[in-house]
Amino acid sequence: VTKDNELIEKIIGRYDGDIGMLIPMMQDLQSECGYLPADHLRSLGRQLKVPISRIYAVATFYSSFRLSPKGAHEVSLCMGTVCFLKGSGNILEAICREFEIEPGGTTLDRLFSFQPVNCVGACALAPVMVVDGKYYDGVTPESAMEIIHSLSPAQETAESVKKEAAT
Amino acid sequence: LTIALARFETPADIRSFTQVLQSEDRSAYKSIMVCIGTGCAAKGSRRIYELFCEAARQSDQEVRIEAKCVGCHGFCERGPIVVVEPGGIFYQQVEEPDVAEIFRETVLGEKIVQRLLYEDPVTGKKAKEADEIPFYKVQKRIVLVDNGRIDPTKITDYIAKGGYSALAKVLSSMTPEEVIAEVEQAGLRGRGGGGFPTARKWRSCRQAEGLPKYVICNGDEGDPGAFMDRSIMEGNPHSVIEGMLIGAYAIGSEQGYIYVRNEYPLAVEHLNIAILQARQAGLLGKNILGSSFSFDIRINRGGGAFVCGESTALMASLEGRSGEPRAKYVHTVESGFRGKPTNLNNVETWANVPHIVNHGGKWFAGIGTEKSKGTKVFSLVGNVVNTGLVEVPMGITLRKIIEEIGGGIPNDKRFKAVQTGGPSGGCIPSEHLDALVDFDELTKLGSMMGSGGMIVMDEDTCMVRVARYFTNFLQKESCGKCTPCREGLSQMLEVLDRITDGRGQVGDIERLEELAGLLEGTALCALGKTAANPVMSTIRYFRDEYDAHISDRHCPAKECRGLFRYEIDPEACKACGICLKECPEDAITGEKKVPHVIDQAKCTLCGTCWEKCPFTAVLKV
């Protein structure tokens, strides 16, 4: 808990405790933890003297914030106009069907989190899928399957899932 | 090549430093410029850059070679792009194995690798330089002029091209009023969508009471299908910073913000580097170039909300709140960010400012139409041969952009419509292709300039489905503050869902029109007020498609599932058995040498057979 508090203090210090910088603070927290853990948010609210309701209002308003742990990999599928015209809707359906996942969700084995996103601004490459920051162009339902199936499960995620299953 | 960059103390320091950089004899150098914009990087240009660096390091030849990464050239379709100087030899679709050949032949040997040049699909003529390619020939590049020529992470590259000379000019010889007058004479209008006169905004903010004053750069480019601002921030970040410096001087502001979309990590990275360099060079901070003018910039990343492109929502987001807009009876130039006078302009608007100061407002006003001056950058995308970023003078026709620059529609398809202005814009049909592109003409056609997305659609595109796509987008992105937008869009989406599902009812078009009228008249912010544009413009130009969906339960473009059938053409079917094997529902029957048949009762219209058939024997009817 002290370590967590230290992290929050460090993040707040980066912005001189300016409440106007709440969003960058939460972005920093998310990049440290991978998501926004509830106790961290409470601690952030306490230290900034901001009601937790306001912090949750921000956390749920912006689509880039997540309140649950993400998978070992991040898969984003562009749903911009051009990608849509070139069939990203079919890719979306195929991924959801194949991996039994909801848009915005994480697979049960925590292999990957799947996020359909608004235009990534790479329309010349449509349809575009971004996996862990790497852009794939001209994606089809088949190639999307291949790309995702070739993802390797991260060690720690696999172990933590195993542990959870054991308890 | 490495001339030490000192801190600039006076405007004259910049001028002399530029002279030193420009007087350097570059003929002895060979430059290899690799585009690392998002488009080219996705196709592996980073690795190509590394390979060139490695080759340059290992070369024992007497020539001095530099490999550098540059911003987007705009011709993303043909990436990765590599340009070799001197000569401006333009190589496209370069792959890793080509690096050694380019290095050996062109860099060391001064020979051209023919197969990597752009070949005109009509004439078959090869283009050696960018200017010989039709895609570039018709363009007029002001904002994008140095994109693809400079390394965006090196301030000296920008200064060598005359960068920060406009700032030096302003601080040494112009009063703030003179700067505003110059921009006013230029007739510059906001490039973010609204087209509001920039000088009028600056003057109101300058005259507004209250301190401090803020300037903001809106880099929350949320329109799907638009990426010109991303390209400017990635490829030439200093041009945005210089524009903001000049604006801040004119307005009397000491603090600026750049609000960048969360989905643009490379833009954030390059802007951060640029700001750091500008601070070190004394171009941001206290007493810039020895004057009494102080200014600094900080970057905020957006949280992924489309509505934050709206100025008051953006300011709420900067204040650490949910991005909800407010009514604008009090203008943001009087009470904006933190309740203080705030001037917000879009990335492209800011990037135009240094050019106006350098060349004069009169020069800028000489380009374009009566009420829309200068150039506009469009992202030309969709069903068009040459996809990419194009900068054209205002007043060019849509036809010229799509046919000459874009090279027309691929696969022998017919043009159906061009969608401009993002989700708040509209679809323009072929009968208006000769319309002039400027702020007012596009509005007259029921669309708008918007931030510059230009999405070309061919005959296979269902316009009702397009309208549904944008309405769905806006409904998801509506912040929910005002009822007309929150509820109105949901209702419109329900009607559109019904129509595209084949459950449309007589009177649905009128229902959509009524809801659209309510939205336009009563929504709080520009997002809501314009949200019905995609629906209204498609009803205006493609009403027959709506009618076909509702009355005949048929989708003329054969895109809406359930509103067309798949059939196998017995003449074309070779009875290869592929569709039979691939069909997930076992709905296809047939034997060797007997044309296959789809059992319509079992078919779920998944389209697998249509995609897999090697003989295009599966038809949509």
PDB file of C-alpha atoms in Angstrom, chain B residues 242-385:
ATOM      1  CA  GLU B 242       6.184  28.854 -34.625  1.00  0.00           C
ATOM      2  CA  GLY B 243       2.591  29.625 -35.636  1.00  0.00           C
ATOM      3  CA  MET B 244       1.492  29.493 -32.013  1.00  0.00           C
ATOM      4  CA  LEU B 245       4.376  31.755 -30.946  1.00  0.00           C
ATOM      5  CA  ILE B 246       3.330  34.373 -33.500  1.00  0.00           C
ATOM      6  CA  GLY B 247      -0.329  34.085 -32.481  1.00  0.00           C
ATOM      7  CA  ALA B 248       0.540  34.348 -28.805  1.00  0.00           C
ATOM      8  CA  TYR B 249       2.584  37.482 -29.482  1.00  0.00           C
ATOM      9  CA  ALA B 250      -0.314  39.030 -31.388  1.00  0.00           C
ATOM     10  CA  ILE B 251      -2.852  38.147 -28.723  1.00  0.00           C
ATOM     11  CA  GLY B 252      -0.729  38.806 -25.656  1.00  0.00           C
ATOM     12  CA  SER B 253      -0.556  35.306 -24.251  1.00  0.00           C
ATOM     13  CA  GLU B 254       2.232  33.649 -22.294  1.00  0.00           C
ATOM     14  CA  GLN B 255       0.933  30.092 -22.092  1.00  0.00           C
ATOM     15  CA  GLY B 256      -0.116  27.719 -24.832  1.00  0.00           C
ATOM     16  CA  TYR B 257      -1.470  24.193 -24.943  1.00  0.00           C
ATOM     17  CA  ILE B 258      -1.454  21.592 -27.663  1.00  0.00           C
ATOM     18  CA  TYR B 259      -4.242  19.063 -27.256  1.00  0.00           C
ATOM     19  CA  VAL B 260      -3.314  15.946 -29.210  1.00  0.00           C
ATOM     20  CA  ARG B 261      -5.433  12.926 -29.884  1.00  0.00           C
ATOM     21  CA  ASN B 262      -4.599   9.872 -27.835  1.00  0.00           C
ATOM     22  CA  GLU B 263      -4.394   7.710 -30.963  1.00  0.00           C
ATOM     23  CA  TYR B 264      -1.407   9.704 -32.295  1.00  0.00           C
ATOM     24  CA  PRO B 265       1.607   8.550 -30.257  1.00  0.00           C
ATOM     25  CA  LEU B 266       4.188   9.585 -32.863  1.00  0.00           C
ATOM     26  CA  ALA B 267       2.767  13.114 -33.053  1.00  0.00           C
ATOM     27  CA  VAL B 268       3.069  13.457 -29.271  1.00  0.00           C
ATOM     28  CA  GLU B 269       6.640  12.177 -29.390  1.00  0.00           C
ATOM     29  CA  HIS B 270       7.725  14.574 -32.128  1.00  0.00           C
ATOM     30  CA  LEU B 271       5.980  17.575 -30.563  1.00  0.00           C
ATOM     31  CA  ASN B 272       7.627  16.838 -27.216  1.00  0.00           C
ATOM     32  CA  ILE B 273      11.049  16.694 -28.828  1.00  0.00           C
ATOM     33  CA  ALA B 274      10.347  19.904 -30.762  1.00  0.00           C
ATOM     34  CA  ILE B 275       9.220  21.800 -27.651  1.00  0.00           C
ATOM     35  CA  LEU B 276      12.312  20.702 -25.754  1.00  0.00           C
ATOM     36  CA  GLN B 277      14.568  21.825 -28.593  1.00  0.00           C
ATOM     37  CA  ALA B 278      12.764  25.148 -28.932  1.00  0.00           C
ATOM     38  CA  ARG B 279      13.226  25.764 -25.199  1.00  0.00           C
ATOM     39  CA  GLN B 280      16.925  24.958 -25.395  1.00  0.00           C
ATOM     40  CA  ALA B 281      17.309  27.297 -28.333  1.00  0.00           C
ATOM     41  CA  GLY B 282      15.595  30.108 -26.452  1.00  0.00           C
ATOM     42  CA  LEU B 283      12.572  30.087 -28.754  1.00  0.00           C
ATOM     43  CA  LEU B 284      10.210  29.131 -25.953  1.00  0.00           C
ATOM     44  CA  GLY B 285      10.478  30.445 -22.428  1.00  0.00           C
ATOM     45  CA  LYS B 286      11.222  33.826 -20.929  1.00  0.00           C
ATOM     46  CA  ASN B 287      12.184  36.871 -23.003  1.00  0.00           C
ATOM     47  CA  ILE B 288      12.252  35.161 -26.355  1.00  0.00           C
ATOM     48  CA  LEU B 289      15.015  36.480 -28.638  1.00  0.00           C
ATOM     49  CA  GLY B 290      15.794  39.229 -26.138  1.00  0.00           C
ATOM     50  CA  SER B 291      12.310  40.734 -26.352  1.00  0.00           C
ATOM     51  CA  SER B 292       9.815  41.260 -23.554  1.00  0.00           C
ATOM     52  CA  PHE B 293       7.707  38.446 -25.014  1.00  0.00           C
ATOM     53  CA  SER B 294       7.578  35.197 -23.017  1.00  0.00           C
ATOM     54  CA  PHE B 295       5.709  32.101 -24.023  1.00  0.00           C
ATOM     55  CA  ASP B 296       5.731  28.390 -23.322  1.00  0.00           C
ATOM     56  CA  ILE B 297       3.727  25.388 -24.492  1.00  0.00           C
ATOM     57  CA  ARG B 298       2.611  22.203 -22.858  1.00  0.00           C
ATOM     58  CA  ILE B 299       1.115  19.138 -24.443  1.00  0.00           C
ATOM     59  CA  ASN B 300      -2.002  17.367 -23.264  1.00  0.00           C
ATOM     60  CA  ARG B 301      -3.063  14.043 -24.662  1.00  0.00           C
ATOM     61  CA  GLY B 302      -6.748  13.514 -25.301  1.00  0.00           C
ATOM     62  CA  GLY B 303      -8.627  10.703 -23.687  1.00  0.00           C
ATOM     63  CA  GLY B 304     -10.297   9.349 -26.782  1.00  0.00           C
ATOM     64  CA  ALA B 305     -13.507  11.360 -27.064  1.00  0.00           C
ATOM     65  CA  PHE B 306     -14.611  12.767 -30.411  1.00  0.00           C
ATOM     66  CA  VAL B 307     -16.590  15.598 -28.822  1.00  0.00           C
ATOM     67  CA  CYS B 308     -13.334  17.068 -27.444  1.00  0.00           C
ATOM     68  CA  GLY B 309     -12.665  18.484 -30.901  1.00  0.00           C
ATOM     69  CA  GLU B 310     -15.385  21.014 -30.011  1.00  0.00           C
ATOM     70  CA  SER B 311     -13.669  24.026 -28.461  1.00  0.00           C
ATOM     71  CA  THR B 312     -15.551  24.289 -25.169  1.00  0.00           C
ATOM     72  CA  ALA B 313     -15.403  20.523 -24.623  1.00  0.00           C
ATOM     73  CA  LEU B 314     -11.688  20.583 -25.324  1.00  0.00           C
ATOM     74  CA  MET B 315     -11.226  23.298 -22.727  1.00  0.00           C
ATOM     75  CA  ALA B 316     -13.250  21.328 -20.175  1.00  0.00           C
ATOM     76  CA  SER B 317     -10.981  18.374 -20.871  1.00  0.00           C
ATOM     77  CA  LEU B 318      -7.899  20.565 -20.373  1.00  0.00           C
ATOM     78  CA  GLU B 319      -9.327  21.557 -17.008  1.00  0.00           C
ATOM     79  CA  GLY B 320      -9.415  17.909 -15.994  1.00  0.00           C
ATOM     80  CA  ARG B 321     -13.129  17.342 -16.448  1.00  0.00           C
ATOM     81  CA  SER B 322     -15.347  15.285 -18.712  1.00  0.00           C
ATOM     82  CA  GLY B 323     -15.363  16.792 -22.175  1.00  0.00           C
ATOM     83  CA  GLU B 324     -18.843  18.259 -22.223  1.00  0.00           C
ATOM     84  CA  PRO B 325     -19.453  21.366 -24.329  1.00  0.00           C
ATOM     85  CA  ARG B 326     -21.267  24.393 -23.013  1.00  0.00           C
ATOM     86  CA  ALA B 327     -23.510  26.902 -24.745  1.00  0.00           C
ATOM     87  CA  LYS B 328     -21.475  29.568 -26.469  1.00  0.00           C
ATOM     88  CA  TYR B 329     -23.406  32.764 -25.834  1.00  0.00           C
ATOM     89  CA  VAL B 330     -20.231  33.821 -24.042  1.00  0.00           C
ATOM     90  CA  HIS B 331     -17.420  33.304 -26.549  1.00  0.00           C
ATOM     91  CA  THR B 332     -14.301  31.452 -25.542  1.00  0.00           C
ATOM     92  CA  VAL B 333     -12.192  34.410 -26.653  1.00  0.00           C
ATOM     93  CA  GLU B 334     -13.735  36.223 -23.696  1.00  0.00           C
ATOM     94  CA  SER B 335     -14.128  33.390 -21.222  1.00  0.00           C
ATOM     95  CA  GLY B 336     -12.598  30.082 -22.213  1.00  0.00           C
ATOM     96  CA  PHE B 337      -9.980  27.925 -20.536  1.00  0.00           C
ATOM     97  CA  ARG B 338     -10.133  28.527 -16.744  1.00  0.00           C
ATOM     98  CA  GLY B 339     -12.589  31.346 -17.436  1.00  0.00           C
ATOM     99  CA  LYS B 340      -9.912  33.426 -19.161  1.00  0.00           C
ATOM    100  CA  PRO B 341      -9.731  34.778 -22.729  1.00  0.00           C
ATOM    101  CA  THR B 342      -8.671  31.845 -24.885  1.00  0.00           C
ATOM    102  CA  ASN B 343      -7.860  31.600 -28.557  1.00  0.00           C
ATOM    103  CA  LEU B 344      -8.146  28.168 -30.107  1.00  0.00           C
ATOM    104  CA  ASN B 345      -7.040  27.296 -33.616  1.00  0.00           C
ATOM    105  CA  ASN B 346      -6.547  24.065 -35.460  1.00  0.00           C
ATOM    106  CA  VAL B 347      -3.128  22.558 -36.309  1.00  0.00           C
ATOM    107  CA  GLU B 348      -3.293  23.439 -39.996  1.00  0.00           C
ATOM    108  CA  THR B 349      -4.356  27.020 -39.237  1.00  0.00           C
ATOM    109  CA  TRP B 350      -1.355  27.524 -36.967  1.00  0.00           C
ATOM    110  CA  ALA B 351       0.982  25.960 -39.520  1.00  0.00           C
ATOM    111  CA  ASN B 352      -0.163  28.496 -42.140  1.00  0.00           C
ATOM    112  CA  VAL B 353       0.777  31.493 -39.990  1.00  0.00           C
ATOM    113  CA  PRO B 354       4.591  31.507 -40.446  1.00  0.00           C
ATOM    114  CA  HIS B 355       4.123  31.399 -44.221  1.00  0.00           C
ATOM    115  CA  ILE B 356       1.746  34.364 -44.125  1.00  0.00           C
ATOM    116  CA  VAL B 357       4.213  36.403 -42.072  1.00  0.00           C
ATOM    117  CA  ASN B 358       7.129  35.460 -44.317  1.00  0.00           C
ATOM    118  CA  HIS B 359       5.459  36.035 -47.675  1.00  0.00           C
ATOM    119  CA  GLY B 360       2.854  38.611 -46.685  1.00  0.00           C
ATOM    120  CA  GLY B 361      -0.904  38.547 -46.400  1.00  0.00           C
ATOM    121  CA  LYS B 362      -1.273  39.801 -49.960  1.00  0.00           C
ATOM    122  CA  TRP B 363       0.555  36.774 -51.357  1.00  0.00           C
ATOM    123  CA  PHE B 364      -1.686  34.405 -49.400  1.00  0.00           C
ATOM    124  CA  ALA B 365      -4.842  36.246 -50.437  1.00  0.00           C
ATOM    125  CA  GLY B 366      -3.776  35.803 -54.062  1.00  0.00           C
ATOM    126  CA  ILE B 367      -4.416  32.071 -53.761  1.00  0.00           C
ATOM    127  CA  GLY B 368      -7.914  30.622 -53.653  1.00  0.00           C
ATOM    128  CA  THR B 369     -11.405  32.048 -54.134  1.00  0.00           C
ATOM    129  CA  GLU B 370     -13.019  35.300 -53.090  1.00  0.00           C
ATOM    130  CA  LYS B 371     -13.935  34.186 -49.612  1.00  0.00           C
ATOM    131  CA  SER B 372     -11.674  31.176 -49.084  1.00  0.00           C
ATOM    132  CA  LYS B 373      -8.002  31.975 -49.321  1.00  0.00           C
ATOM    133  CA  GLY B 374      -4.884  29.900 -49.460  1.00  0.00           C
ATOM    134  CA  THR B 375      -4.697  26.142 -49.702  1.00  0.00           C
ATOM    135  CA  LYS B 376      -6.369  23.287 -47.890  1.00  0.00           C
ATOM    136  CA  VAL B 377      -4.958  19.888 -47.089  1.00  0.00           C
ATOM    137  CA  PHE B 378      -7.298  16.985 -47.753  1.00  0.00           C
ATOM    138  CA  SER B 379      -6.906  13.348 -46.984  1.00  0.00           C
ATOM    139  CA  LEU B 380      -8.051  11.717 -50.157  1.00  0.00           C
ATOM    140  CA  VAL B 381      -9.057   8.195 -49.226  1.00  0.00           C
ATOM    141  CA  GLY B 382     -11.538   5.430 -49.906  1.00  0.00           C
ATOM    142  CA  ASN B 383     -12.243   3.962 -53.347  1.00  0.00           C
ATOM    143  CA  VAL B 384      -9.661   6.005 -55.208  1.00  0.00           C
ATOM    144  CA  VAL B 385      -6.500   4.884 -56.975  1.00  0.00           C
TER     145      VAL B 385
END
